[in-house]
Short mmCIF file of N, CA, C and O in Angstrom, two decimals:
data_model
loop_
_atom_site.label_atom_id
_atom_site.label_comp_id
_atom_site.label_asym_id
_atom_site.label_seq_id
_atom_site.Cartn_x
_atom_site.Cartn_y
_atom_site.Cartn_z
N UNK A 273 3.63 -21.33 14.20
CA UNK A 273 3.88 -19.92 14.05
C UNK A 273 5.37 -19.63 14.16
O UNK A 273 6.06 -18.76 13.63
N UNK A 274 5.69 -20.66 15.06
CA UNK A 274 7.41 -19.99 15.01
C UNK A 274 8.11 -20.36 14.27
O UNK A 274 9.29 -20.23 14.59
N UNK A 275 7.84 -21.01 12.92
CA UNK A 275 8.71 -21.73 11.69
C UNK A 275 8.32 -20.58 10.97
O UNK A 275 9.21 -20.12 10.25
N UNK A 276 7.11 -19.92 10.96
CA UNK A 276 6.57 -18.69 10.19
C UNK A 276 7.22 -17.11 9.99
O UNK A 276 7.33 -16.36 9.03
N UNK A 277 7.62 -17.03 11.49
CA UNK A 277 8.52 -15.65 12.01
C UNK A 277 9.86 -16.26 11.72
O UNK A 277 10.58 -15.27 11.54
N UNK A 278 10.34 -16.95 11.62
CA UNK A 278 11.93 -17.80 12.48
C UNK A 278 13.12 -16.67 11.66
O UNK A 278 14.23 -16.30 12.02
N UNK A 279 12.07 -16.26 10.09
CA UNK A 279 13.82 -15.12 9.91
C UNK A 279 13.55 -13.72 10.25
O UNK A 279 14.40 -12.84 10.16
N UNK A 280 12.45 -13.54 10.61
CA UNK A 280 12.55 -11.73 11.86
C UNK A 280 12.53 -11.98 12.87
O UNK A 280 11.79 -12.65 13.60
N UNK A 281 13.92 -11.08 13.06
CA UNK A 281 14.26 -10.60 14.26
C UNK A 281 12.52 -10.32 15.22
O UNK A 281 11.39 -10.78 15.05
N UNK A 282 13.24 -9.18 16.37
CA UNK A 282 11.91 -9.21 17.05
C UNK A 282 11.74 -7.88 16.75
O UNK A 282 10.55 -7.57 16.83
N UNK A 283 12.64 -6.77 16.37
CA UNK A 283 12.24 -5.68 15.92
C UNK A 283 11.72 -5.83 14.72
O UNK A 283 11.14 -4.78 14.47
N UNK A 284 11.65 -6.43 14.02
CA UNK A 284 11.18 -6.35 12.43
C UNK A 284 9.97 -7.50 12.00
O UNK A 284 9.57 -7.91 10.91
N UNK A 285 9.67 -7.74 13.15
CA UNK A 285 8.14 -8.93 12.68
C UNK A 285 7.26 -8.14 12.24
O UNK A 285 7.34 -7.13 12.94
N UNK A 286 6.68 -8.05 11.70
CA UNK A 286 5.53 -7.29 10.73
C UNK A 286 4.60 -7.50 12.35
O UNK A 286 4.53 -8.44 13.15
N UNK A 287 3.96 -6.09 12.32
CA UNK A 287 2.72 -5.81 12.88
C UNK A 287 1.51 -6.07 12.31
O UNK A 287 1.35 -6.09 11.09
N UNK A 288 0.59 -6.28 13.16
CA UNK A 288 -1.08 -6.64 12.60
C UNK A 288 -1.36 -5.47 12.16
O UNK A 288 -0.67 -4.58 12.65
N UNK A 289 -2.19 -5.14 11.37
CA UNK A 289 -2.94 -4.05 10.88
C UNK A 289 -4.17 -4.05 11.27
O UNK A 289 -4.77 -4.87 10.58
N UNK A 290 -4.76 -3.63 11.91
CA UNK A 290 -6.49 -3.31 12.93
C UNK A 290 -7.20 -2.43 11.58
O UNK A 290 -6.88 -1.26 11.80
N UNK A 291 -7.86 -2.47 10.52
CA UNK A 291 -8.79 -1.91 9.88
C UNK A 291 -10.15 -2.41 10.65
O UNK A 291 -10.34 -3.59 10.97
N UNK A 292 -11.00 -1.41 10.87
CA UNK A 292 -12.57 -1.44 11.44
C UNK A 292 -13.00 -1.30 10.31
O UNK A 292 -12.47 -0.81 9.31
N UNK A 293 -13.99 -1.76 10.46
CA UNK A 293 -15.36 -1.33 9.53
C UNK A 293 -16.79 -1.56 9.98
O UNK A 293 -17.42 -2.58 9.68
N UNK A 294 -17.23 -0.67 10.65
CA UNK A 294 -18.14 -1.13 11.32
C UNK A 294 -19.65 -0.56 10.27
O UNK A 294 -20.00 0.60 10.05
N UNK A 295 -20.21 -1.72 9.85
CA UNK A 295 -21.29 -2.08 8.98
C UNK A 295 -22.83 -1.10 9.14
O UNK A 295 -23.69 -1.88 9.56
N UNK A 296 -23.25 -0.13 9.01
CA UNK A 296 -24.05 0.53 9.12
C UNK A 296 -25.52 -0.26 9.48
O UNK A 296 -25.43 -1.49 9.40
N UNK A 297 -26.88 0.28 9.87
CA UNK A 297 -27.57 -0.46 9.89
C UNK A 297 -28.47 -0.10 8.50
O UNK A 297 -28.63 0.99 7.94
N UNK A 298 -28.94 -1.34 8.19
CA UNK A 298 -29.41 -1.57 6.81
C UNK A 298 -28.69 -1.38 5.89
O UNK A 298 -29.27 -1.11 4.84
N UNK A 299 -27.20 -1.44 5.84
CA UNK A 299 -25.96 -1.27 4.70
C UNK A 299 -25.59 -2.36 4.10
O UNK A 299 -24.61 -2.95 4.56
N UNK A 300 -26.18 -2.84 3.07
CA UNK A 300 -25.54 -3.94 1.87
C UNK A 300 -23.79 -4.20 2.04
O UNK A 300 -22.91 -3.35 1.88
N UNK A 301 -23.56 -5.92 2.48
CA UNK A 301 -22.63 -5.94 2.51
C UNK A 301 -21.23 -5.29 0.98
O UNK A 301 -20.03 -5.05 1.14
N UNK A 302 -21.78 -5.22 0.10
CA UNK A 302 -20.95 -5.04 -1.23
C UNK A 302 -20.05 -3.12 -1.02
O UNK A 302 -18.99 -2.58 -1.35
N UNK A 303 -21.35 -2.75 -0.26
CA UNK A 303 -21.26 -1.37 -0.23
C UNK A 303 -19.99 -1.02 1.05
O UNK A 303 -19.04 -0.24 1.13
N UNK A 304 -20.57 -2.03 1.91
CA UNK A 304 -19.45 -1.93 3.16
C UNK A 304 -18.10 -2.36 2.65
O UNK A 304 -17.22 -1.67 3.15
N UNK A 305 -17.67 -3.26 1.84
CA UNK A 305 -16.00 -4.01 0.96
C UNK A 305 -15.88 -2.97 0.20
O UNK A 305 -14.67 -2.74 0.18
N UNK A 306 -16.49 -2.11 -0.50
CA UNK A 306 -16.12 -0.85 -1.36
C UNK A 306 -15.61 0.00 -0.16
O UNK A 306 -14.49 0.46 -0.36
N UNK A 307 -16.22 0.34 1.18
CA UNK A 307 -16.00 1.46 1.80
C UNK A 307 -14.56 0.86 2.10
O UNK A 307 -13.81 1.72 1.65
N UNK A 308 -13.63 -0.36 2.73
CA UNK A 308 -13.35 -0.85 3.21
C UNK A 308 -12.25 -0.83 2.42
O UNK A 308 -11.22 -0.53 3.02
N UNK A 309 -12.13 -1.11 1.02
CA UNK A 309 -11.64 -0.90 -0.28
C UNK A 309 -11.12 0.21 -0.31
O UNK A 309 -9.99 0.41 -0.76
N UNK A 310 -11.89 1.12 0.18
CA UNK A 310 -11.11 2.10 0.05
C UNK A 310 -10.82 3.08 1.02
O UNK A 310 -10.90 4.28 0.76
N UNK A 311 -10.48 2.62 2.15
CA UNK A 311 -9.77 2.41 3.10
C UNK A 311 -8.52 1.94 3.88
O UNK A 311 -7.82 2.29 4.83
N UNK A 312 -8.67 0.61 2.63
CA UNK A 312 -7.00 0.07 2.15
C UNK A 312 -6.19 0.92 1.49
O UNK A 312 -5.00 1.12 1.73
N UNK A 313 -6.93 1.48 0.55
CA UNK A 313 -6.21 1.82 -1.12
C UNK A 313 -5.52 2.96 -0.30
O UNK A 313 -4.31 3.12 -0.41
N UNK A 314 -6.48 3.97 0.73
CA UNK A 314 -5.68 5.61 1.27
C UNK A 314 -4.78 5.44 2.10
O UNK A 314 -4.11 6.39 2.52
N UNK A 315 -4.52 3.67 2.67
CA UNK A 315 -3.74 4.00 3.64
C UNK A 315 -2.67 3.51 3.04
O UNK A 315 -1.72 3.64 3.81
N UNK A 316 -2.28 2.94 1.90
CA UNK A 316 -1.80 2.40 1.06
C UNK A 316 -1.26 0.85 1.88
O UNK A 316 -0.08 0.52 1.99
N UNK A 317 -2.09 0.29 2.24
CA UNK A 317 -2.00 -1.22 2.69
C UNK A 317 -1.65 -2.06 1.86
O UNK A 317 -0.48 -2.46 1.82
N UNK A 318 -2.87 -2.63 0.80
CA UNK A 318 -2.51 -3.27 -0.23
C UNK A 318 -1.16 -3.08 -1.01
O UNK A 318 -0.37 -4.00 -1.22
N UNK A 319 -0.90 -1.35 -1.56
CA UNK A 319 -0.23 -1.74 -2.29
C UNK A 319 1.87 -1.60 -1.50
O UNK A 319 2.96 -1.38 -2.02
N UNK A 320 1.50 -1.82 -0.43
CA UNK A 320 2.63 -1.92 0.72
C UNK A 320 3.02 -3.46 0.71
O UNK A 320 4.20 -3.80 0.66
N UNK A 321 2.17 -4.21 0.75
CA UNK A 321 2.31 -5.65 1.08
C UNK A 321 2.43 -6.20 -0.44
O UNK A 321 3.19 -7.15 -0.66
N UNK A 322 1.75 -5.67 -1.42
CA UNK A 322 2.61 -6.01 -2.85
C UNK A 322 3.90 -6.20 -3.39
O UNK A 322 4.47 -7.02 -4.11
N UNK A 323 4.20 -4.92 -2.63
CA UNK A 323 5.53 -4.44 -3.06
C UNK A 323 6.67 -5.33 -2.36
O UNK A 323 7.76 -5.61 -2.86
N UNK A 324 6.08 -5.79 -0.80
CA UNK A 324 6.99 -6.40 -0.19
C UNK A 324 6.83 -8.25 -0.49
O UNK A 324 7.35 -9.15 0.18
N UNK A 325 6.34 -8.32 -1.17
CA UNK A 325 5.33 -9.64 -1.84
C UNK A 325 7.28 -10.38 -1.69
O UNK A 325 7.72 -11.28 -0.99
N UNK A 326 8.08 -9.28 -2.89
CA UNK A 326 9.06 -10.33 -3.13
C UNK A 326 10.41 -9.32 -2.92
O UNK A 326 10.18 -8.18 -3.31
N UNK A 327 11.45 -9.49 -2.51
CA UNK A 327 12.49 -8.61 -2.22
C UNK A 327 13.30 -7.69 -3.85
O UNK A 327 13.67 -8.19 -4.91
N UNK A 328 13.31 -6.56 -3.50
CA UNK A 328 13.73 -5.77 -4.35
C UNK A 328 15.38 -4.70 -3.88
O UNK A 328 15.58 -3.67 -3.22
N UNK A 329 16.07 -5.47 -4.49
CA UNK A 329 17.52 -4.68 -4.56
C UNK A 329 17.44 -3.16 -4.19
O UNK A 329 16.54 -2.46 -4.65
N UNK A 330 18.33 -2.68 -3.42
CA UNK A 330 18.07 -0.97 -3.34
C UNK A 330 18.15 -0.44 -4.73
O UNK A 330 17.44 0.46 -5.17
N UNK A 331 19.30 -1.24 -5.56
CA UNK A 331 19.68 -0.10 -6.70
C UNK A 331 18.25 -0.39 -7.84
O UNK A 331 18.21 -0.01 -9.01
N UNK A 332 17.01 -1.25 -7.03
CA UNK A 332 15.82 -1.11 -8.12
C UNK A 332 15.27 -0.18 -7.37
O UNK A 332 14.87 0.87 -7.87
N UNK A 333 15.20 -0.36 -6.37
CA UNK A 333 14.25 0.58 -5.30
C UNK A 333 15.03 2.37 -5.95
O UNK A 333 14.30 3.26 -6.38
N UNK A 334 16.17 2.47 -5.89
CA UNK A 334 16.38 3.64 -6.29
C UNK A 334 15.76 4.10 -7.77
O UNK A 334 14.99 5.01 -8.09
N UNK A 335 16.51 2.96 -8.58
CA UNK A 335 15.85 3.42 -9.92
C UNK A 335 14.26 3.56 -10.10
O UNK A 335 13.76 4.28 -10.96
N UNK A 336 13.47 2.75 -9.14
CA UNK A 336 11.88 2.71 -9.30
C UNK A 336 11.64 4.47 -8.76
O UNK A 336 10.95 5.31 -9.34
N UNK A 337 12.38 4.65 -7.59
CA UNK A 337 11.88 5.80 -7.22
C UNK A 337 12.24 7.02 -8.21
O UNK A 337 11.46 7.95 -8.40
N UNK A 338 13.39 6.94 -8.75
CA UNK A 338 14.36 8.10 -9.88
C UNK A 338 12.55 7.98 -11.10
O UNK A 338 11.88 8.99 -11.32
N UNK A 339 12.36 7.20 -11.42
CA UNK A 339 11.69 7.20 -12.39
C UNK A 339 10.53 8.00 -12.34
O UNK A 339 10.09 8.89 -13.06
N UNK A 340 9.96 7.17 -10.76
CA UNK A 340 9.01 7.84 -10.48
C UNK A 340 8.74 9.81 -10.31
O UNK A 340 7.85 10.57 -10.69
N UNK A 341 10.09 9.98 -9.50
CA UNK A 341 10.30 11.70 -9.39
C UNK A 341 10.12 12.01 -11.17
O UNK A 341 9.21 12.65 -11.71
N UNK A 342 11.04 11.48 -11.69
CA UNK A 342 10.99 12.86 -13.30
C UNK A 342 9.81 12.99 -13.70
O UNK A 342 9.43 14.06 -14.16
N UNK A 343 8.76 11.57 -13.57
CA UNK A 343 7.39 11.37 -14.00
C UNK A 343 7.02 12.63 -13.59
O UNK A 343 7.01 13.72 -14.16
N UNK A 344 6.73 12.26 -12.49
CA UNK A 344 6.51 13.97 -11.38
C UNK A 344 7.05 14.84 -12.23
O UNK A 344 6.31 15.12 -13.18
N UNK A 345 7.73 15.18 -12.21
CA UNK A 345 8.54 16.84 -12.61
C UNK A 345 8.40 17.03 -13.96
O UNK A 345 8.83 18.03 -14.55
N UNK A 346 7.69 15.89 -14.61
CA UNK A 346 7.12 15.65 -16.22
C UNK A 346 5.96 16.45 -16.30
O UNK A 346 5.60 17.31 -17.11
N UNK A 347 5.46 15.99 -15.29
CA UNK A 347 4.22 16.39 -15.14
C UNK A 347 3.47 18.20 -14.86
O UNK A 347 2.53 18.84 -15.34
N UNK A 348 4.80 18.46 -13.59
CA UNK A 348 4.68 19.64 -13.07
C UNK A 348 5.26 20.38 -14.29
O UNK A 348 4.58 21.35 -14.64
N UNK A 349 6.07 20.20 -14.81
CA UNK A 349 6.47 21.27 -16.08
C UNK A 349 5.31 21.23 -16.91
O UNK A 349 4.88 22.37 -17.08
N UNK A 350 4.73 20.46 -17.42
CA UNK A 350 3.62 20.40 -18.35
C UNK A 350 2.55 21.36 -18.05
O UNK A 350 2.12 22.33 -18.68
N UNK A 351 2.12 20.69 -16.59
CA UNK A 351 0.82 21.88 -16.46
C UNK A 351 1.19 23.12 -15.63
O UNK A 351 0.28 23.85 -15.22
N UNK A 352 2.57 23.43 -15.34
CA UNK A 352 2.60 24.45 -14.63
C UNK A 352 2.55 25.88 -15.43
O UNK A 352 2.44 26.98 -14.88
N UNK A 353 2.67 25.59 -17.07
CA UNK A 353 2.84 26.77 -18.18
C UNK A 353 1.60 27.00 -18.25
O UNK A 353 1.17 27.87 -19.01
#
């Protein structure tokens, strides 16, 4: 484990994430990974640990976000008439 952490610091080691799911009685496991599914998706887990999958430059991180806002404001002009 400590060849695993060795380049974070101790403020910046990634925390565990605790998701429950506690399985209803008589609840099909498929039904419980959907609930669970989407549970990830609202807290945006998955797509947090994607993103950090591989390191991204600020000046992408800026441009990803610039893109993302006009999308937005693409949007809000469209349906706000």
């Amino acid at each position: 484990m400590r060849g695993l952490l060795a380049g974070f610091s101790q403020a910046k080691r990634p925390q565990p994430m605790s998701i429950e799911i506690k399985i209803r009685k008589n609840e099909p496991i498929d039904r419980a990974l959907r609930r669970m599914k989407k549970k990830l998706d609202r807290e945006n887990i998955i797509k947090g640990t994607r993103a950090k999958r591989y390191y991204e430059k600020p000046c992408e991180k800026r441009r990803r976000k610039e893109k993302v806002m006009a999308f937005t404001a693409m949007l809000r002009r469209r349906y706000d008439s």
